[in-house]
Amino acid sequence: MRPFKRLISREEALAIISANVRRVDRVERIPIEASEGRVLAEDIIADFNVPPFSRAAMDGYAVRAEDTYGASTYTPKRLRLIGRQNAGEWFEGEVGKGECLEVATGSPVPRGSDAVVPMEYIVLEGGVVEVRRPVHPGANISPEGEDIKRGETVMRLGEVLTPGKVGALAALGRGSVLVYSKPSVAVIPTGSEVRPLGSPLERGQVYDTNSYTLSALISAHGCIPKRFQVIPDEPEAIRAALRMGLSQDLIVFTGGSSVGARDLLVDAVEEVGRVLFHGVQVKPGKPTLFGIVEDKPVFGMPGYPTSCLSNAYIFLIPALRTLAGLPPYKPRMVEGRMAERVVASTGREQFLTVRVRDGLVYPAFKESGAITSMAHADGYIIIPINADVIEEGEEVMVTLLE
């Protein structure tokens, strides 16, 4: 076994990852009903005005505004009702002087009219409408192109499609949209002691948990996980898995990257590519590895479940989102006070999982192999590398987990 060449800081590690991961440039056209959360691969330019006609903004009566001037409760203006128009209908006639047309919200404003009088300002007697408050030209009308004008760039390449943007695509008559394809990520669990789910456990064996937690995280950040079968701690098996993983856009190994795992992954990556760092000044997760093989990013995550998932939040998520063309991840943060004294591990930046209850922050970390440290945690706090202790009652900032 050989020691870590050099432990680098979290900031250095993130900078190296950022400099070596690029957005996947494959694109695909998909129906808009499947487009929420996807990244646009084209500018969206309006082919027509939205709305495509001037329309009534509320139920009421389309009138010539000048016919209502001077109207009041005591001196109403009397107009002749010439018909009714619902949304989706088109009135072929014209509103003349002294006339009005009943209109529904969203229906086209008829020719000859330039305002809509709301229902509450009207008294209807037979075929005569009494207007009891004046309106000005354009009142209660949504003009053609008020929302979107023809030729306007409504959305730009690289934007993430939200439900509102999907609605805008529909308003523009777009049934499909060009988006970047979701990157695929090889998730390769390693370890001779690791068994697939459904297999009987012998003494000293554990079930594969890391590939499932990582796959869930990968899916949540715009990529498609491709889980591989568990790979034993054997040099040729690791090499073969790495070769197979190169068919994907990014590769994540779990286990096999610590000094105690016989350096198999480090050797496999160095044989065909470059190890850019192996060892980070963080706890848990010191043995995290990152390298490049045939222009594909390769991560080696610690085998212990808490270390693996914790470092995936720190290092893998930024890579996934860059690969998918998504904006940087900005988790929610809350302030709290430590409910008890915590002794820190000096020499490494510590990520301590915590629970938050009524503004008090309780440690949730058990040990690196305990997946419940993450499952039961609300978030984590970062203890600086030079800190010895966090006192009870001390203010801390909690980064919330998803």
Short mmCIF file of C-alpha atoms in Angstrom, two decimals:
data_model
loop_
_atom_site.label_atom_id
_atom_site.label_comp_id
_atom_site.label_asym_id
_atom_site.label_seq_id
_atom_site.Cartn_x
_atom_site.Cartn_y
_atom_site.Cartn_z
CA MET A 1 0.00 0.00 0.00
CA ARG A 2 1.27 3.47 -0.79
CA PRO A 3 0.20 6.63 1.05
CA PHE A 4 -1.83 9.46 -0.49
CA LYS A 5 0.47 11.61 -2.63
CA ARG A 6 -0.97 14.86 -1.30
CA LEU A 7 -4.17 15.82 0.45
CA ILE A 8 -5.74 18.83 -1.25
CA SER A 9 -8.39 21.21 0.05
CA ARG A 10 -12.05 21.03 -0.86
CA GLU A 11 -11.69 24.26 -2.86
CA GLU A 12 -8.75 22.85 -4.85
CA ALA A 13 -10.67 19.66 -5.58
CA LEU A 14 -13.75 21.55 -6.78
CA ALA A 15 -11.59 23.76 -9.01
CA ILE A 16 -9.99 20.70 -10.62
CA ILE A 17 -13.39 19.11 -11.21
CA SER A 18 -14.77 22.34 -12.69
CA ALA A 19 -11.83 22.64 -15.09
CA ASN A 20 -12.25 19.09 -16.39
CA VAL A 21 -16.01 18.55 -16.74
CA ARG A 22 -17.98 19.92 -19.69
CA ARG A 23 -21.62 19.88 -20.69
CA VAL A 24 -22.69 16.94 -22.83
CA ASP A 25 -23.46 18.30 -26.31
CA ARG A 26 -25.90 15.62 -27.52
CA VAL A 27 -29.40 16.94 -28.22
CA GLU A 28 -32.83 15.41 -28.74
CA ARG A 29 -36.32 16.60 -29.58
CA ILE A 30 -38.96 15.63 -27.04
CA PRO A 31 -42.68 16.38 -26.51
CA ILE A 32 -43.21 19.37 -24.25
CA GLU A 33 -45.19 17.28 -21.74
CA ALA A 34 -41.91 15.51 -20.95
CA SER A 35 -39.73 18.64 -20.97
CA GLU A 36 -40.04 20.00 -17.41
CA GLY A 37 -36.59 20.24 -15.83
CA ARG A 38 -34.76 19.71 -19.13
CA VAL A 39 -32.20 22.13 -20.58
CA LEU A 40 -33.05 24.00 -23.78
CA ALA A 41 -30.76 23.35 -26.75
CA GLU A 42 -32.32 26.10 -28.90
CA ASP A 43 -33.59 29.65 -28.68
CA ILE A 44 -37.38 29.91 -28.65
CA ILE A 45 -38.57 32.71 -30.93
CA ALA A 46 -42.25 33.59 -31.23
CA ASP A 47 -43.81 33.05 -34.66
CA PHE A 48 -46.90 35.09 -33.77
CA ASN A 49 -48.29 37.45 -31.15
CA VAL A 50 -49.63 36.11 -27.85
CA PRO A 51 -52.48 36.69 -27.42
CA PRO A 52 -53.03 36.55 -31.21
CA PHE A 53 -55.95 39.00 -30.92
CA SER A 54 -57.13 41.66 -28.48
CA ARG A 55 -59.35 39.98 -25.91
CA ALA A 56 -61.66 40.82 -23.04
CA ALA A 57 -59.85 40.73 -19.71
CA MET A 58 -63.11 40.08 -17.82
CA ASP A 59 -66.78 39.33 -18.32
CA GLY A 60 -68.66 42.45 -19.37
CA TYR A 61 -69.84 44.47 -22.35
CA ALA A 62 -67.70 45.60 -25.29
CA VAL A 63 -68.45 49.26 -26.01
CA ARG A 64 -67.15 52.40 -27.67
CA ALA A 65 -65.56 54.18 -24.72
CA GLU A 66 -66.89 57.57 -25.85
CA ASP A 67 -70.46 56.23 -25.45
CA THR A 68 -69.88 55.86 -21.68
CA TYR A 69 -68.48 59.32 -20.93
CA GLY A 70 -70.50 61.05 -18.23
CA ALA A 71 -72.20 57.83 -17.07
CA SER A 72 -73.11 57.54 -13.39
CA THR A 73 -75.61 55.80 -11.15
CA TYR A 74 -77.97 58.76 -11.51
CA THR A 75 -77.29 59.49 -15.19
CA PRO A 76 -76.61 56.12 -16.83
CA LYS A 77 -75.80 55.81 -20.50
CA ARG A 78 -78.21 53.53 -22.36
CA LEU A 79 -76.81 51.22 -25.05
CA ARG A 80 -78.52 48.72 -27.32
CA LEU A 81 -77.41 45.09 -26.77
CA ILE A 82 -76.64 43.46 -30.14
CA GLY A 83 -75.62 39.97 -29.00
CA ARG A 84 -73.26 37.82 -26.96
CA GLN A 85 -69.85 36.35 -27.67
CA ASN A 86 -68.21 33.52 -25.70
CA ALA A 87 -64.52 32.65 -25.54
CA GLY A 88 -63.55 30.77 -28.70
CA GLU A 89 -66.23 32.47 -30.80
CA TRP A 90 -65.78 35.25 -33.37
CA PHE A 91 -68.39 38.00 -33.77
CA GLU A 92 -68.64 38.85 -37.46
CA GLY A 93 -70.45 42.13 -36.96
CA GLU A 94 -69.34 45.48 -35.61
CA VAL A 95 -70.24 47.46 -32.50
CA GLY A 96 -71.69 50.73 -33.72
CA LYS A 97 -72.37 54.00 -31.94
CA GLY A 98 -74.82 53.49 -29.06
CA GLU A 99 -74.39 49.69 -29.16
CA CYS A 100 -72.68 47.05 -27.04
CA LEU A 101 -71.90 43.33 -27.17
CA GLU A 102 -71.81 41.02 -24.15
CA VAL A 103 -68.40 39.33 -23.98
CA ALA A 104 -66.84 36.59 -21.86
CA THR A 105 -63.34 36.67 -20.40
CA GLY A 106 -60.85 35.75 -23.11
CA SER A 107 -63.19 36.33 -26.03
CA PRO A 108 -62.01 38.53 -28.93
CA VAL A 109 -62.82 42.24 -28.71
CA PRO A 110 -65.28 42.91 -31.58
CA ARG A 111 -64.63 45.45 -34.29
CA GLY A 112 -65.83 48.93 -33.48
CA SER A 113 -65.35 48.59 -29.70
CA ASP A 114 -62.36 49.81 -27.73
CA ALA A 115 -63.24 49.04 -24.09
CA VAL A 116 -65.08 46.54 -21.88
CA VAL A 117 -67.45 47.65 -19.12
CA PRO A 118 -67.41 45.18 -16.18
CA MET A 119 -70.67 43.45 -15.25
CA GLU A 120 -70.87 45.27 -11.90
CA TYR A 121 -71.24 48.64 -13.67
CA ILE A 122 -74.19 47.44 -15.75
CA VAL A 123 -77.95 47.15 -15.30
CA LEU A 124 -79.70 45.14 -18.01
CA GLU A 125 -83.32 45.93 -18.79
CA GLY A 126 -84.70 43.97 -21.72
CA GLY A 127 -82.46 44.63 -24.70
CA VAL A 128 -81.08 47.84 -23.23
CA VAL A 129 -77.89 48.06 -21.19
CA GLU A 130 -77.52 50.89 -18.67
CA VAL A 131 -73.87 51.81 -18.09
CA ARG A 132 -73.36 53.42 -14.67
CA ARG A 133 -69.64 54.19 -14.80
CA PRO A 134 -67.51 55.46 -17.69
CA VAL A 135 -64.53 53.59 -19.11
CA HIS A 136 -61.54 54.84 -21.07
CA PRO A 137 -60.25 53.40 -24.36
CA GLY A 138 -58.41 50.12 -23.73
CA ALA A 139 -60.10 49.54 -20.37
CA ASN A 140 -60.31 45.83 -19.43
CA ILE A 141 -58.78 44.71 -22.71
CA SER A 142 -55.64 42.58 -23.16
CA PRO A 143 -54.23 43.88 -26.45
CA GLU A 144 -52.82 41.60 -29.14
CA GLY A 145 -49.18 40.77 -28.37
CA GLU A 146 -49.41 42.01 -24.78
CA ASP A 147 -47.77 38.82 -23.48
CA ILE A 148 -45.42 37.89 -26.34
CA LYS A 149 -44.67 39.76 -29.55
CA ARG A 150 -43.93 38.08 -32.87
CA GLY A 151 -40.15 37.76 -33.35
CA GLU A 152 -39.45 38.03 -29.61
CA THR A 153 -36.89 35.64 -28.10
CA VAL A 154 -38.97 34.08 -25.36
CA MET A 155 -36.38 31.61 -24.02
CA ARG A 156 -32.70 31.09 -24.71
CA LEU A 157 -30.46 28.09 -25.20
CA GLY A 158 -29.29 26.77 -21.84
CA GLU A 159 -32.39 27.73 -19.85
CA VAL A 160 -33.99 25.09 -17.66
CA LEU A 161 -37.63 24.44 -18.53
CA THR A 162 -39.96 25.15 -15.61
CA PRO A 163 -43.72 24.47 -15.58
CA GLY A 164 -44.31 28.11 -16.53
CA LYS A 165 -41.93 27.87 -19.48
CA VAL A 166 -43.61 24.67 -20.64
CA GLY A 167 -46.87 26.64 -20.62
CA ALA A 168 -45.26 29.37 -22.71
CA LEU A 169 -44.16 26.75 -25.25
CA ALA A 170 -47.74 25.55 -25.46
CA ALA A 171 -48.99 29.12 -25.93
CA LEU A 172 -46.59 29.41 -28.87
CA GLY A 173 -47.98 26.24 -30.41
CA ARG A 174 -44.79 24.25 -29.80
CA GLY A 175 -45.64 20.59 -29.30
CA SER A 176 -41.98 19.57 -29.08
CA VAL A 177 -38.72 21.20 -28.08
CA LEU A 178 -35.00 20.62 -28.62
CA VAL A 179 -33.16 19.84 -25.36
CA TYR A 180 -29.78 18.53 -24.31
CA SER A 181 -29.79 14.78 -23.78
CA LYS A 182 -29.47 13.65 -20.19
CA PRO A 183 -25.92 12.45 -19.49
CA SER A 184 -25.48 8.82 -18.51
CA VAL A 185 -23.41 7.93 -15.47
CA ALA A 186 -21.83 4.53 -14.79
CA VAL A 187 -22.18 3.60 -11.12
CA ILE A 188 -19.77 0.78 -10.29
CA PRO A 189 -19.76 -0.68 -6.77
CA THR A 190 -16.59 -2.53 -5.79
CA GLY A 191 -15.51 -4.71 -2.91
CA SER A 192 -15.14 -8.45 -2.40
CA GLU A 193 -17.26 -8.13 0.75
CA VAL A 194 -20.12 -6.34 -1.06
CA ARG A 195 -23.08 -8.44 -2.19
CA PRO A 196 -25.99 -7.54 -4.52
CA LEU A 197 -29.46 -7.23 -3.05
CA GLY A 198 -31.31 -10.53 -2.83
CA SER A 199 -28.14 -12.56 -2.28
CA PRO A 200 -27.60 -14.39 1.02
CA LEU A 201 -25.00 -12.74 3.24
CA GLU A 202 -22.07 -14.76 4.52
CA ARG A 203 -20.04 -13.71 7.53
CA GLY A 204 -18.16 -10.48 6.89
CA GLN A 205 -20.32 -9.48 3.93
CA VAL A 206 -22.61 -6.45 3.45
CA TYR A 207 -25.23 -5.45 0.90
CA ASP A 208 -24.49 -2.91 -1.80
CA THR A 209 -26.01 0.38 -0.63
CA ASN A 210 -23.77 2.92 -2.32
CA SER A 211 -24.87 2.26 -5.89
CA TYR A 212 -28.49 2.86 -4.87
CA THR A 213 -27.88 6.07 -2.92
CA LEU A 214 -25.67 7.42 -5.70
CA SER A 215 -28.17 6.45 -8.40
CA ALA A 216 -30.91 8.35 -6.56
CA LEU A 217 -28.64 11.40 -6.28
CA ILE A 218 -27.66 11.18 -9.95
CA SER A 219 -31.31 11.04 -11.05
CA ALA A 220 -32.12 14.07 -8.89
CA HIS A 221 -29.50 16.16 -10.68
CA GLY A 222 -30.39 15.71 -14.32
CA CYS A 223 -28.49 12.55 -15.23
CA ILE A 224 -29.32 8.90 -15.86
CA PRO A 225 -27.60 6.33 -13.62
CA LYS A 226 -26.43 3.03 -15.12
CA ARG A 227 -25.77 0.67 -12.22
CA PHE A 228 -23.17 -2.04 -12.80
CA GLN A 229 -22.94 -5.33 -10.96
CA VAL A 230 -20.68 -5.46 -7.91
CA ILE A 231 -17.02 -5.77 -8.93
CA PRO A 232 -14.60 -7.79 -6.74
CA ASP A 233 -11.31 -6.33 -5.52
CA GLU A 234 -9.31 -7.83 -8.37
CA PRO A 235 -7.10 -5.80 -10.75
CA GLU A 236 -8.46 -7.21 -14.01
CA ALA A 237 -12.08 -6.91 -12.82
CA ILE A 238 -11.52 -3.23 -11.98
CA ARG A 239 -9.83 -2.62 -15.35
CA ALA A 240 -12.65 -4.34 -17.23
CA ALA A 241 -15.29 -2.34 -15.34
CA LEU A 242 -13.45 0.89 -16.16
CA ARG A 243 -13.36 -0.03 -19.85
CA MET A 244 -17.09 -0.78 -19.83
CA GLY A 245 -17.83 2.42 -17.94
CA LEU A 246 -16.24 4.49 -20.70
CA SER A 247 -19.38 3.93 -22.77
CA GLN A 248 -21.09 6.40 -20.41
CA ASP A 249 -20.46 10.13 -19.93
CA LEU A 250 -19.07 9.90 -16.38
CA ILE A 251 -17.93 7.02 -14.19
CA VAL A 252 -18.30 6.67 -10.43
CA PHE A 253 -16.64 3.84 -8.53
CA THR A 254 -17.59 3.26 -4.90
CA GLY A 255 -14.98 1.61 -2.70
CA GLY A 256 -11.55 0.69 -3.94
CA SER A 257 -10.11 4.21 -3.68
CA SER A 258 -8.73 4.07 -0.14
CA VAL A 259 -5.13 3.19 0.63
CA GLY A 260 -6.38 0.02 2.31
CA ALA A 261 -8.09 -1.24 -0.86
CA ARG A 262 -4.76 -2.10 -2.51
CA ASP A 263 -4.79 0.96 -4.77
CA LEU A 264 -6.58 -1.00 -7.48
CA LEU A 265 -8.65 1.88 -8.84
CA VAL A 266 -5.73 4.31 -8.72
CA ASP A 267 -3.61 1.87 -10.71
CA ALA A 268 -6.40 1.18 -13.21
CA VAL A 269 -6.96 4.88 -13.89
CA GLU A 270 -3.25 5.71 -14.11
CA GLU A 271 -2.69 2.91 -16.64
CA VAL A 272 -5.05 4.46 -19.21
CA GLY A 273 -5.55 8.05 -18.04
CA ARG A 274 -4.64 10.58 -15.35
CA VAL A 275 -5.40 10.77 -11.65
CA LEU A 276 -5.89 14.49 -10.98
CA PHE A 277 -6.28 14.12 -7.24
CA HIS A 278 -6.49 11.31 -4.71
CA GLY A 279 -7.06 12.45 -1.17
CA VAL A 280 -8.98 15.48 0.09
CA GLN A 281 -8.74 17.26 3.44
CA VAL A 282 -12.32 16.46 4.41
CA LYS A 283 -13.94 14.19 6.97
CA PRO A 284 -15.59 11.89 6.15
CA GLY A 285 -14.29 11.04 2.70
CA LYS A 286 -10.54 11.60 2.65
CA PRO A 287 -9.81 8.94 -0.03
CA THR A 288 -11.94 10.55 -2.77
CA LEU A 289 -10.37 10.21 -6.22
CA PHE A 290 -10.89 12.13 -9.45
CA GLY A 291 -9.30 11.48 -12.81
CA ILE A 292 -9.77 11.60 -16.57
CA VAL A 293 -9.77 8.62 -18.92
CA GLU A 294 -10.41 9.20 -22.64
CA ASP A 295 -11.90 12.62 -21.78
CA LYS A 296 -14.39 10.97 -19.40
CA PRO A 297 -14.44 12.11 -15.75
CA VAL A 298 -13.84 9.27 -13.28
CA PHE A 299 -14.68 9.49 -9.59
CA GLY A 300 -13.60 7.08 -6.90
CA MET A 301 -15.84 7.48 -3.86
CA PRO A 302 -15.09 6.01 -0.42
CA GLY A 303 -16.70 2.67 0.35
CA TYR A 304 -18.24 3.64 3.67
CA PRO A 305 -21.86 4.71 3.00
CA THR A 306 -21.81 8.00 4.90
CA SER A 307 -18.45 9.00 3.43
CA CYS A 308 -19.63 8.05 -0.05
CA LEU A 309 -22.87 10.02 0.04
CA SER A 310 -21.39 12.99 1.89
CA ASN A 311 -18.66 13.40 -0.70
CA ALA A 312 -21.14 12.89 -3.51
CA TYR A 313 -23.01 15.95 -2.24
CA ILE A 314 -19.78 17.94 -2.13
CA PHE A 315 -17.93 16.81 -5.26
CA LEU A 316 -20.19 14.73 -7.51
CA ILE A 317 -23.24 17.04 -7.66
CA PRO A 318 -21.28 19.96 -9.21
CA ALA A 319 -19.93 17.61 -11.89
CA LEU A 320 -23.36 16.14 -12.62
CA ARG A 321 -24.97 19.54 -13.02
CA THR A 322 -22.19 20.82 -15.27
CA LEU A 323 -22.47 17.68 -17.39
CA ALA A 324 -26.25 18.17 -17.68
CA GLY A 325 -26.04 21.92 -18.35
CA LEU A 326 -27.94 22.72 -15.15
CA PRO A 327 -27.20 25.81 -13.02
CA PRO A 328 -25.02 25.35 -9.92
CA TYR A 329 -26.71 23.62 -7.02
CA LYS A 330 -27.72 26.03 -4.26
CA PRO A 331 -29.05 24.08 -1.29
CA ARG A 332 -31.17 25.84 1.30
CA MET A 333 -29.44 26.88 4.50
CA VAL A 334 -30.78 27.64 7.97
CA GLU A 335 -29.23 29.03 11.11
CA GLY A 336 -29.33 27.24 14.43
CA ARG A 337 -27.54 26.79 17.74
CA MET A 338 -25.64 23.67 18.73
CA ALA A 339 -27.58 21.66 21.27
CA GLU A 340 -24.41 20.07 22.64
CA ARG A 341 -20.65 20.43 22.57
CA VAL A 342 -18.89 18.87 19.58
CA VAL A 343 -15.17 18.07 19.54
CA ALA A 344 -13.79 18.49 16.01
CA SER A 345 -11.12 16.51 14.17
CA THR A 346 -8.27 18.88 13.44
CA GLY A 347 -6.32 18.66 10.20
CA ARG A 348 -9.36 18.14 7.98
CA GLU A 349 -12.49 20.10 7.16
CA GLN A 350 -15.32 18.18 8.79
CA PHE A 351 -18.83 17.71 7.41
CA LEU A 352 -21.00 16.75 10.35
CA THR A 353 -24.51 15.47 9.68
CA VAL A 354 -27.09 17.02 12.00
CA ARG A 355 -30.75 17.15 12.88
CA VAL A 356 -32.56 20.44 13.43
CA ARG A 357 -35.33 20.73 16.01
CA ASP A 358 -36.87 24.07 17.03
CA GLY A 359 -33.72 25.97 16.14
CA LEU A 360 -31.41 23.56 17.96
CA VAL A 361 -28.85 21.53 16.03
CA TYR A 362 -28.05 17.97 17.13
CA PRO A 363 -25.22 15.81 15.74
CA ALA A 364 -26.55 12.88 13.70
CA PHE A 365 -23.21 11.37 12.68
CA LYS A 366 -22.52 7.90 14.03
CA GLU A 367 -19.59 6.59 12.02
CA SER A 368 -18.58 6.47 8.35
CA GLY A 369 -20.19 3.09 7.77
CA ALA A 370 -23.61 4.04 9.14
CA ILE A 371 -25.98 4.97 6.31
CA THR A 372 -28.55 6.12 8.87
CA SER A 373 -26.24 9.06 9.60
CA MET A 374 -27.47 10.45 6.28
CA ALA A 375 -30.93 8.88 6.22
CA HIS A 376 -31.94 10.50 9.52
CA ALA A 377 -30.11 13.80 9.02
CA ASP A 378 -31.73 17.10 8.06
CA GLY A 379 -28.46 18.53 6.82
CA TYR A 380 -24.84 19.08 7.71
CA ILE A 381 -22.58 21.73 9.18
CA ILE A 382 -19.04 22.47 8.04
CA ILE A 383 -16.45 22.57 10.79
CA PRO A 384 -13.37 24.54 9.64
CA ILE A 385 -10.07 22.72 9.33
CA ASN A 386 -8.52 24.69 12.21
CA ALA A 387 -11.43 24.38 14.65
CA ASP A 388 -10.99 22.31 17.81
CA VAL A 389 -14.51 22.42 19.19
CA ILE A 390 -17.99 23.84 18.68
CA GLU A 391 -19.47 24.84 21.97
CA GLU A 392 -23.03 24.23 23.10
CA GLY A 393 -25.15 27.25 22.13
CA GLU A 394 -22.74 28.36 19.40
CA GLU A 395 -24.42 29.60 16.21
CA VAL A 396 -23.94 27.37 13.17
CA MET A 397 -25.16 27.35 9.57
CA VAL A 398 -26.87 24.14 8.46
CA THR A 399 -26.86 23.13 4.79
CA LEU A 400 -30.09 21.21 4.27
CA LEU A 401 -30.09 17.90 2.44
CA GLU A 402 -32.73 17.28 -0.23
#
